[in-house]
Coordinates of C-alpha atoms in Angstrom, one line a residue:
M1 CA -17.7 62.4 -32.0
V2 CA -15.4 59.5 -32.6
K3 CA -14.0 59.8 -29.0
E4 CA -17.6 59.7 -27.7
K5 CA -18.4 56.7 -29.8
I6 CA -15.4 54.8 -28.5
E7 CA -16.0 55.7 -24.9
N8 CA -19.6 54.5 -25.3
I9 CA -18.4 51.0 -26.2
G10 CA -18.6 48.5 -23.3
T11 CA -21.0 46.8 -20.9
E12 CA -22.6 47.7 -17.6
H13 CA -19.4 47.2 -15.6
L14 CA -16.7 47.9 -18.3
S15 CA -16.0 51.4 -19.7
I16 CA -13.3 52.9 -21.9
Q17 CA -11.5 56.2 -21.3
V18 CA -9.3 58.0 -23.8
G19 CA -6.8 60.7 -22.9
H20 CA -6.2 62.1 -26.4
I21 CA -7.4 61.2 -29.9
N22 CA -6.4 62.3 -33.3
T23 CA -8.6 61.4 -36.3
S24 CA -7.8 61.8 -40.0
I25 CA -10.7 61.2 -42.4
L26 CA -8.4 61.4 -45.5
S27 CA -5.8 58.9 -44.3
Q28 CA -8.4 56.8 -42.6
S29 CA -6.4 56.7 -39.3
I30 CA -7.1 57.2 -35.6
S31 CA -4.4 57.6 -33.0
L32 CA -5.2 57.3 -29.3
K33 CA -3.0 58.0 -26.3
D34 CA -3.4 57.0 -22.6
V35 CA -6.3 54.6 -23.1
A36 CA -7.7 52.9 -20.0
L37 CA -10.2 50.0 -19.8
I38 CA -11.9 50.4 -16.4
D39 CA -13.6 47.4 -14.8
Q40 CA -16.1 48.5 -12.1
T41 CA -15.8 45.1 -10.4
G42 CA -12.1 45.5 -9.7
K43 CA -11.2 42.3 -11.5
F44 CA -8.7 43.9 -13.9
D45 CA -7.0 47.1 -15.0
V46 CA -5.7 47.8 -18.6
Q47 CA -3.6 50.7 -19.5
L48 CA -2.5 51.3 -23.2
K49 CA 0.1 54.0 -23.8
K50 CA -0.6 54.4 -27.5
I51 CA -2.9 52.9 -30.1
K52 CA -2.8 53.6 -33.8
L53 CA -5.5 52.4 -36.2
T54 CA -5.0 52.7 -40.0
G55 CA -7.3 51.8 -42.8
V56 CA -10.3 52.7 -40.6
H57 CA -13.7 52.7 -42.1
I58 CA -14.9 55.6 -39.9
F59 CA -18.3 55.9 -41.7
E60 CA -19.1 52.2 -40.8
L61 CA -18.2 52.9 -37.2
L62 CA -20.4 56.0 -36.9
M63 CA -23.4 54.8 -38.9
H64 CA -23.5 51.0 -38.7
N65 CA -21.7 50.1 -35.4
T66 CA -19.1 48.1 -37.3
I67 CA -15.4 48.4 -36.8
E68 CA -13.4 47.5 -40.0
I69 CA -9.7 48.3 -39.7
G70 CA -6.7 47.6 -41.8
E71 CA -4.1 47.5 -38.9
I72 CA -4.1 48.2 -35.2
S73 CA -0.8 48.9 -33.5
I74 CA -0.7 48.9 -29.7
Q75 CA 2.4 50.1 -27.8
S76 CA 3.3 49.2 -24.2
P77 CA 0.0 47.8 -22.9
E78 CA -0.1 46.9 -19.2
I79 CA -2.6 44.4 -18.1
K80 CA -3.2 43.8 -14.4
I81 CA -5.5 41.1 -13.1
N82 CA -6.6 41.0 -9.4
Q83 CA -6.9 37.4 -8.0
Q84 CA -9.0 38.6 -5.1
T85 CA -11.7 41.2 -6.1
P86 CA -13.9 43.4 -4.0
Q87 CA -17.6 43.5 -3.9
L88 CA -19.3 44.8 -7.1
V89 CA -19.0 48.6 -7.4
A90 CA -22.3 50.2 -8.0
S91 CA -22.6 51.6 -11.5
N92 CA -24.4 54.9 -12.2
K93 CA -25.5 53.3 -15.5
K94 CA -27.0 50.2 -14.0
G95 CA -29.3 48.3 -16.3
L96 CA -27.8 49.9 -19.4
R97 CA -26.7 47.2 -21.9
R98 CA -24.4 48.6 -24.6
S99 CA -23.7 46.6 -27.8
F100 CA -20.1 46.0 -28.8
P101 CA -19.5 46.6 -32.5
T102 CA -18.8 43.9 -35.0
L103 CA -15.0 43.7 -35.4
K104 CA -13.1 43.2 -38.7
I105 CA -9.4 43.7 -38.2
H106 CA -6.9 42.6 -40.9
E107 CA -3.9 42.9 -38.6
L108 CA -3.3 43.5 -34.9
N109 CA 0.2 44.2 -33.6
V110 CA 1.1 44.5 -29.9
E111 CA 4.6 45.6 -28.8
N112 CA 6.3 45.6 -25.3
G113 CA 3.3 44.4 -23.4
T114 CA 3.3 43.6 -19.7
F115 CA 0.9 41.2 -17.8
L116 CA 0.6 41.0 -14.0
L117 CA -1.6 38.8 -11.9
R118 CA -1.7 40.3 -8.4
D119 CA -2.8 38.6 -5.2
S120 CA -4.9 41.5 -4.1
I121 CA -6.4 44.7 -5.4
S122 CA -4.2 46.6 -2.9
G123 CA -1.3 46.1 -5.4
A124 CA 0.8 43.6 -3.4
D125 CA 3.6 41.7 -5.2
S126 CA 2.5 39.9 -8.4
I127 CA 2.3 36.2 -8.3
F128 CA 2.3 35.8 -12.1
S129 CA 3.9 38.1 -14.7
F130 CA 5.4 38.1 -18.2
L131 CA 6.3 40.4 -21.1
F132 CA 4.8 39.8 -24.5
D133 CA 4.5 40.8 -28.2
A134 CA 1.7 39.6 -30.4
Q135 CA 0.5 39.6 -34.0
I136 CA -3.0 38.5 -35.0
K137 CA -4.3 38.5 -38.5
D138 CA -7.9 38.6 -40.0
I139 CA -9.9 39.0 -36.8
D140 CA -13.7 38.7 -37.4
S141 CA -16.3 39.0 -34.7
Q142 CA -19.9 38.6 -35.8
S143 CA -22.1 39.0 -32.7
Q144 CA -25.3 36.9 -32.6
S145 CA -26.3 38.0 -29.1
G146 CA -25.5 41.7 -29.3
D147 CA -22.8 41.3 -26.7
S148 CA -19.6 40.5 -28.6
L149 CA -17.5 40.9 -25.4
N150 CA -18.7 37.4 -24.4
E151 CA -18.1 35.9 -27.8
I152 CA -14.8 34.6 -29.2
P153 CA -13.8 36.2 -32.5
K154 CA -12.6 34.2 -35.5
F155 CA -9.0 34.7 -36.6
E156 CA -6.6 33.2 -39.1
N157 CA -3.0 33.5 -37.8
I158 CA -1.7 34.3 -34.3
T159 CA 2.0 34.8 -33.3
I160 CA 2.6 35.5 -29.6
N161 CA 6.1 35.9 -28.0
I162 CA 6.3 35.7 -24.3
S163 CA 9.4 36.3 -22.3
R164 CA 10.5 36.5 -18.6
L165 CA 7.5 34.5 -17.4
N166 CA 7.5 34.3 -13.6
Y167 CA 5.1 32.5 -11.3
K168 CA 5.4 32.1 -7.6
E169 CA 3.5 29.1 -6.3
Q170 CA 0.9 30.1 -3.6
S171 CA 2.5 28.0 -0.8
G172 CA 5.7 30.0 -1.3
S173 CA 7.8 26.8 -1.8
Y174 CA 8.5 27.0 -5.6
R175 CA 9.0 29.5 -8.4
F176 CA 8.3 28.7 -12.0
T177 CA 10.1 30.6 -14.8
I178 CA 10.2 30.5 -18.6
D179 CA 12.8 32.5 -20.6
Q180 CA 10.9 32.5 -23.9
C181 CA 7.7 31.1 -25.3
Q182 CA 6.3 31.4 -28.8
L183 CA 2.9 30.4 -30.2
N184 CA 2.6 30.3 -34.0
T185 CA -0.8 29.1 -35.2
S186 CA 0.2 29.1 -38.9
L187 CA 2.9 26.5 -38.0
K188 CA 0.5 25.0 -35.4
Q189 CA 3.4 25.1 -33.0
L190 CA 4.0 26.1 -29.4
T191 CA 7.7 26.3 -28.3
I192 CA 8.9 26.9 -24.7
N193 CA 12.6 27.6 -24.0
Q194 CA 14.4 27.2 -20.7
A195 CA 11.5 26.3 -18.3
E196 CA 12.5 25.9 -14.6
C197 CA 10.8 24.9 -11.4
T198 CA 13.1 26.1 -8.7
P199 CA 12.6 25.4 -4.9
I200 CA 12.6 28.4 -2.7
L201 CA 13.2 26.2 0.4
S202 CA 16.0 23.7 0.7
K203 CA 15.5 19.9 0.8
Y204 CA 15.2 19.7 4.6
E205 CA 13.5 23.1 5.1
I206 CA 10.4 22.0 3.2
G207 CA 9.9 19.1 5.6
R208 CA 10.5 21.3 8.6
K209 CA 7.9 23.7 7.3
T210 CA 5.2 21.1 6.7
G211 CA 6.2 18.8 9.6
V212 CA 5.5 15.7 7.5
E213 CA 7.1 13.8 4.6
T214 CA 7.0 16.3 1.7
D215 CA 8.3 15.8 -1.9
W216 CA 11.0 18.3 -2.8
F217 CA 11.9 18.7 -6.5
N218 CA 14.0 20.8 -8.7
I219 CA 13.4 20.8 -12.5
T220 CA 14.9 22.4 -15.6
I221 CA 13.9 21.8 -19.2
K222 CA 15.8 23.3 -22.1
Q223 CA 13.0 23.1 -24.6
I224 CA 9.4 21.9 -25.0
R225 CA 7.8 21.9 -28.4
L226 CA 4.2 21.1 -29.2
N227 CA 3.5 20.3 -32.8
G228 CA 0.1 20.2 -34.5
F229 CA -1.2 22.6 -31.8
K230 CA -4.7 24.0 -32.7
I231 CA -5.5 26.8 -30.3
D232 CA -9.0 27.6 -31.6
N233 CA -10.4 24.3 -30.3
L234 CA -8.7 24.9 -27.0
I235 CA -10.0 28.4 -26.6
R236 CA -13.5 27.1 -27.1
Q237 CA -12.8 24.3 -24.6
E238 CA -13.8 21.7 -27.1
S239 CA -10.7 19.6 -27.3
L240 CA -6.9 19.6 -27.5
K241 CA -5.2 17.7 -30.3
L242 CA -1.5 17.4 -30.8
Q243 CA 0.7 15.6 -33.3
S244 CA 3.7 15.4 -31.0
V245 CA 5.3 16.9 -27.9
Q246 CA 9.1 17.0 -27.8
I247 CA 11.0 17.5 -24.5
D248 CA 14.7 18.2 -24.7
Q249 CA 17.2 18.0 -21.8
F250 CA 14.9 17.5 -18.9
V251 CA 16.9 17.6 -15.7
G252 CA 15.1 16.7 -12.5
E253 CA 15.9 15.9 -8.9
T254 CA 13.4 14.8 -6.2
F255 CA 13.9 14.2 -2.5
I256 CA 11.9 13.1 0.5
D257 CA 12.8 12.9 4.2
K258 CA 11.5 9.5 5.5
R259 CA 12.3 10.4 9.1
L260 CA 9.2 12.6 9.2
P261 CA 5.7 11.4 9.8
S262 CA 3.6 10.4 6.8
P263 CA 1.2 13.1 5.6
Q264 CA -2.5 13.0 5.4
K265 CA -3.0 13.5 1.7
P266 CA -5.0 12.0 -1.3
D267 CA -3.6 8.9 -2.8
S268 CA -1.2 9.4 -5.7
K269 CA -2.4 8.1 -9.1
I270 CA -0.8 5.6 -11.4
P271 CA -0.2 6.7 -15.1
S272 CA -3.3 5.1 -16.6
D273 CA -5.4 7.2 -14.3
L274 CA -3.2 10.4 -14.8
F275 CA -3.7 10.2 -18.6
R276 CA -7.5 10.4 -18.1
L277 CA -7.3 13.2 -15.5
P278 CA -7.7 16.4 -17.7
S279 CA -11.3 17.5 -18.0
I280 CA -11.0 18.6 -21.7
P281 CA -10.8 15.8 -24.2
Y282 CA -7.3 15.6 -25.6
S283 CA -5.1 13.4 -27.8
C284 CA -1.4 13.3 -28.7
D285 CA 0.1 10.9 -31.2
S286 CA 3.5 10.9 -29.4
I287 CA 5.6 12.4 -26.6
I288 CA 9.4 12.2 -27.3
I289 CA 11.9 12.8 -24.5
N290 CA 15.5 13.4 -25.4
R291 CA 18.7 13.5 -23.2
A292 CA 16.9 13.7 -19.8
S293 CA 18.3 12.9 -16.4
I294 CA 16.6 12.2 -13.0
R295 CA 18.0 11.8 -9.5
Y296 CA 15.8 10.2 -6.9
S297 CA 16.9 10.6 -3.3
E298 CA 15.6 10.0 0.1
R299 CA 16.8 10.2 3.7
A300 CA 15.9 6.9 5.5
E301 CA 15.2 6.6 9.2
N302 CA 18.4 6.2 11.3
S303 CA 20.6 7.2 8.4
T304 CA 23.4 9.8 8.5
E305 CA 22.9 11.0 4.9
A306 CA 20.5 10.8 2.0
G307 CA 20.8 8.0 -0.5
F308 CA 20.2 8.5 -4.2
I309 CA 20.1 6.8 -7.6
D310 CA 20.7 8.5 -10.9
F311 CA 19.1 7.8 -14.3
N312 CA 21.2 9.5 -16.9
Q313 CA 20.9 10.0 -20.7
I314 CA 17.2 9.1 -20.7
N315 CA 15.5 8.8 -24.1
A316 CA 11.8 7.8 -24.2
T317 CA 8.8 7.7 -26.5
I318 CA 5.1 7.6 -25.4
L319 CA 2.5 6.7 -28.1
N320 CA -1.3 7.1 -28.4
I321 CA -1.9 9.4 -25.3
T322 CA -5.6 10.3 -25.0
N323 CA -8.6 10.5 -22.7
N324 CA -11.0 10.8 -25.6
D325 CA -13.2 7.6 -25.7
S326 CA -14.6 8.6 -29.1
L327 CA -11.1 8.0 -30.8
P328 CA -9.9 4.6 -31.9
N329 CA -9.0 2.7 -28.7
L330 CA -5.3 2.0 -29.0
P331 CA -3.1 1.0 -26.1
I332 CA -0.9 3.8 -24.6
K333 CA 2.7 2.6 -24.8
M334 CA 6.1 3.9 -23.7
T335 CA 9.7 2.7 -24.5
A336 CA 12.6 4.1 -22.6
E337 CA 16.3 3.7 -22.3
A338 CA 18.7 5.2 -19.6
K339 CA 22.0 4.7 -17.9
I340 CA 21.9 3.8 -14.2
M341 CA 24.5 5.8 -12.3
N342 CA 26.0 6.7 -15.7
E343 CA 27.2 3.1 -16.1
A344 CA 24.8 0.4 -17.1
I345 CA 22.1 0.7 -19.8
L346 CA 18.5 0.0 -18.7
S347 CA 15.9 -0.6 -21.4
A348 CA 12.2 -0.8 -20.5
E349 CA 8.8 -1.0 -22.2
F350 CA 5.5 0.1 -20.6
Q351 CA 1.9 -0.6 -21.6
F352 CA -0.9 1.3 -19.8
A353 CA -4.4 0.0 -19.3
T354 CA -7.2 1.9 -21.1
P355 CA -11.0 1.6 -20.7
G356 CA -12.6 -0.9 -23.1
M357 CA -9.4 -2.9 -23.6
S358 CA -8.4 -6.1 -21.9
H359 CA -4.6 -5.5 -21.5
L360 CA -3.1 -4.7 -18.1
N361 CA -0.6 -2.2 -16.9
T362 CA 2.7 -3.9 -17.8
V363 CA 6.4 -3.1 -17.3
S364 CA 9.2 -5.1 -18.8
G365 CA 12.9 -4.4 -19.2
N366 CA 16.5 -5.5 -19.0
L367 CA 19.8 -4.2 -17.6
K368 CA 23.2 -4.6 -19.2
P369 CA 26.2 -5.7 -17.1
M370 CA 26.9 -3.5 -14.1
R371 CA 29.1 -3.4 -11.1
F372 CA 27.2 -3.8 -7.8
Q373 CA 29.4 -1.1 -6.2
S374 CA 27.6 1.5 -8.4
L375 CA 24.6 1.1 -6.1
N376 CA 26.5 2.1 -2.9
S377 CA 24.9 5.6 -3.1
V378 CA 21.6 3.8 -2.3
V379 CA 22.9 0.9 -0.1
K380 CA 25.3 2.8 2.1
P381 CA 22.9 5.5 3.5
N382 CA 19.8 3.3 3.6
M383 CA 21.2 0.0 4.9
G384 CA 24.3 1.1 6.8
A385 CA 26.3 -1.2 4.5
Q386 CA 28.7 -1.0 1.6
I387 CA 29.1 -3.3 -1.4
Q388 CA 32.8 -4.3 -1.7
S389 CA 32.5 -6.4 -4.9
G390 CA 30.2 -8.0 -7.3
T391 CA 29.0 -7.9 -10.9
I392 CA 25.5 -8.1 -12.4
N393 CA 25.9 -10.0 -15.6
H394 CA 22.3 -9.9 -16.8
L395 CA 19.0 -8.8 -15.5
D396 CA 15.5 -9.2 -17.0
F397 CA 12.1 -8.4 -15.4
K398 CA 8.4 -8.2 -16.3
F399 CA 5.5 -7.5 -14.1
T400 CA 1.9 -6.3 -14.2
Y401 CA 0.3 -3.9 -11.7
D402 CA -2.9 -2.2 -10.7
D403 CA -3.7 0.5 -8.1
N404 CA -2.9 -1.9 -5.3
H405 CA -0.3 -4.5 -6.2
A406 CA 2.5 -5.5 -8.6
S407 CA 3.5 -9.1 -9.4
G408 CA 5.8 -10.7 -11.9
K409 CA 9.2 -12.4 -12.5
L410 CA 12.8 -11.3 -12.4
V411 CA 15.9 -13.0 -13.6
M412 CA 19.3 -11.8 -12.4
D413 CA 22.7 -13.5 -13.0
Y414 CA 25.5 -12.2 -10.8
E415 CA 28.7 -13.2 -9.1
D416 CA 31.2 -12.3 -6.3
L417 CA 28.8 -10.2 -4.2
K418 CA 30.3 -9.1 -0.9
I419 CA 28.8 -6.6 1.6
V420 CA 30.4 -5.0 4.7
F421 CA 28.3 -3.3 7.4
L422 CA 29.5 0.1 8.5
N423 CA 29.7 1.3 12.1
Q424 CA 33.0 2.7 13.3
E425 CA 31.9 2.7 17.0
K426 CA 31.2 -1.0 16.9
K427 CA 33.7 -2.0 14.2
R428 CA 34.5 -5.5 15.5
K429 CA 30.9 -6.4 15.9
K430 CA 30.1 -5.2 12.4
Q431 CA 33.0 -7.3 11.0
V432 CA 31.4 -10.4 12.5
E433 CA 28.0 -9.3 11.1
S434 CA 29.5 -8.8 7.7
L435 CA 31.0 -12.2 7.7
V436 CA 27.7 -13.8 8.8
A437 CA 25.8 -11.8 6.2
N438 CA 28.1 -12.8 3.3
S439 CA 28.1 -16.5 4.3
I440 CA 24.5 -17.0 5.4
I441 CA 22.2 -14.1 4.5
I442 CA 23.5 -12.9 1.2
R443 CA 23.8 -15.2 -1.8
S444 CA 27.2 -14.3 -3.3
H445 CA 26.5 -15.9 -6.7
N446 CA 23.5 -16.7 -8.9
I447 CA 24.9 -18.3 -12.1
P448 CA 22.8 -20.2 -14.6
D449 CA 23.2 -24.0 -14.8
Q450 CA 24.6 -24.1 -11.2
K451 CA 22.8 -26.1 -8.5
Y452 CA 21.4 -23.2 -6.4
Y453 CA 20.5 -20.9 -9.3
R454 CA 17.3 -18.9 -8.4
K455 CA 14.8 -16.9 -10.4
G456 CA 13.1 -14.0 -8.6
T457 CA 9.5 -13.2 -7.8
I458 CA 8.2 -9.6 -8.0
N459 CA 5.6 -9.2 -5.3
F460 CA 5.0 -5.7 -3.9
E461 CA 2.0 -3.9 -2.2
R462 CA 1.8 -0.3 -3.3
D463 CA 2.1 2.6 -0.9
K464 CA -0.6 4.8 -2.4
K465 CA 0.9 7.9 -0.8
R466 CA 4.1 7.5 -2.8
S467 CA 4.7 8.2 -6.5
F468 CA 4.2 5.6 -9.3
F469 CA 8.0 5.9 -10.0
S470 CA 8.7 4.7 -6.4
F471 CA 6.1 1.9 -7.0
W472 CA 7.9 0.7 -10.1
W473 CA 11.4 0.9 -8.6
K474 CA 10.4 -1.0 -5.4
S475 CA 8.6 -3.6 -7.4
V476 CA 11.8 -4.4 -9.2
L477 CA 13.7 -4.2 -5.9
S478 CA 11.4 -6.9 -4.4
G479 CA 12.4 -9.3 -7.2
I480 CA 16.1 -8.6 -6.6
Q481 CA 15.8 -9.2 -2.9
S482 CA 14.0 -12.5 -3.5
I483 CA 17.2 -13.7 -5.3
V484 CA 20.0 -12.1 -3.3
V485 CA 18.6 -12.6 0.3
N486 CA 18.4 -16.2 1.7

């Protein structure tokens, strides 16, 4: 009778099958083996090797359609979701609407679970998979509509451990992996360890595949920790509220081949627009980034190799991140510090425009003393030139920007700047060009209190197809050029 009652649970297109069941009235326990949840639409397939229920109020199940259980233990569940599903399979029980019992479960434990998202019902390679264990306490489902399958039960504490998460991006260019992930609702914390976004194609292969300029990137993050994470609001799609997000040891590299045609793609967004992009209202008091490093590289037209610039030992804090207009309207701010080419310390402050406030998008910063030669990794490939000497003694900048343009001021004090152009086939001609450049085109000194001291102007029109990071960098570069170049 119990087996019949369980197999009668479901809806028009969902049924339950049980291979074997053992019931003990005295010990109030039920053991089930080889349980299958069958979805007639082909959307998913669930196989459960063994389920043990203890502290079962069997009389309540038989007489009042209420499930009250002390503990459920599920071993080796396998959940398969089909991304593409066939047409609805006709049911021989069409029109029958079965009510799912009210659930009261004090503790649910899941061990050695497997999740697979497949790209077709034919069983082709999975595009998303992970292993998991879970513990959920004090589950309570009180159905108001008679169809509890479409209602979200209440719960007190959830602990979920996920390992070996693997996702293959649909274009086949990237694979995303996570070694370990833990959600603990009692601590209000979500922790992700060793997250990676790994390119399947090389830097140049991705451009050959698309035929246009295409961003290539490679990212690893040692740990991401979300504190003050309330999953119940997120499940109900009401809001997401976080106290803080901590990102440790982010290592990223990005590359683009500028010799290829520009792509037809939507405009990239600046940060103030990106913050408002999520459809669910959210807020986060702070995002803290520790010990990050980023390499930005590109292959310019007519160059023999890619140029790059490194930002090492990055530490940053972002405050008041939200898209929720009902919260107090505070400006979103970021402070950051990094070493350029592992040499000079760059400090910067960012303020992002928010609706209802008058402040603009603003970037300001300063650079400690630095040798010009450290920039040869950028200058040599992109300009066909090499810096032989020179020192930046001091650099300050501040500019405002919107979706179209950046403008501001830059101060740079430097001395003894010398550049030589490189071309071994036309060496003599390049020697003359270098002499002319250093005497006429390039200003070798810019020292305060001297006659020809110059302050720079930042004036840059945004390429909306490029990232905001490129926009910021080239805005500062425009101010440097206004000083260095006659």
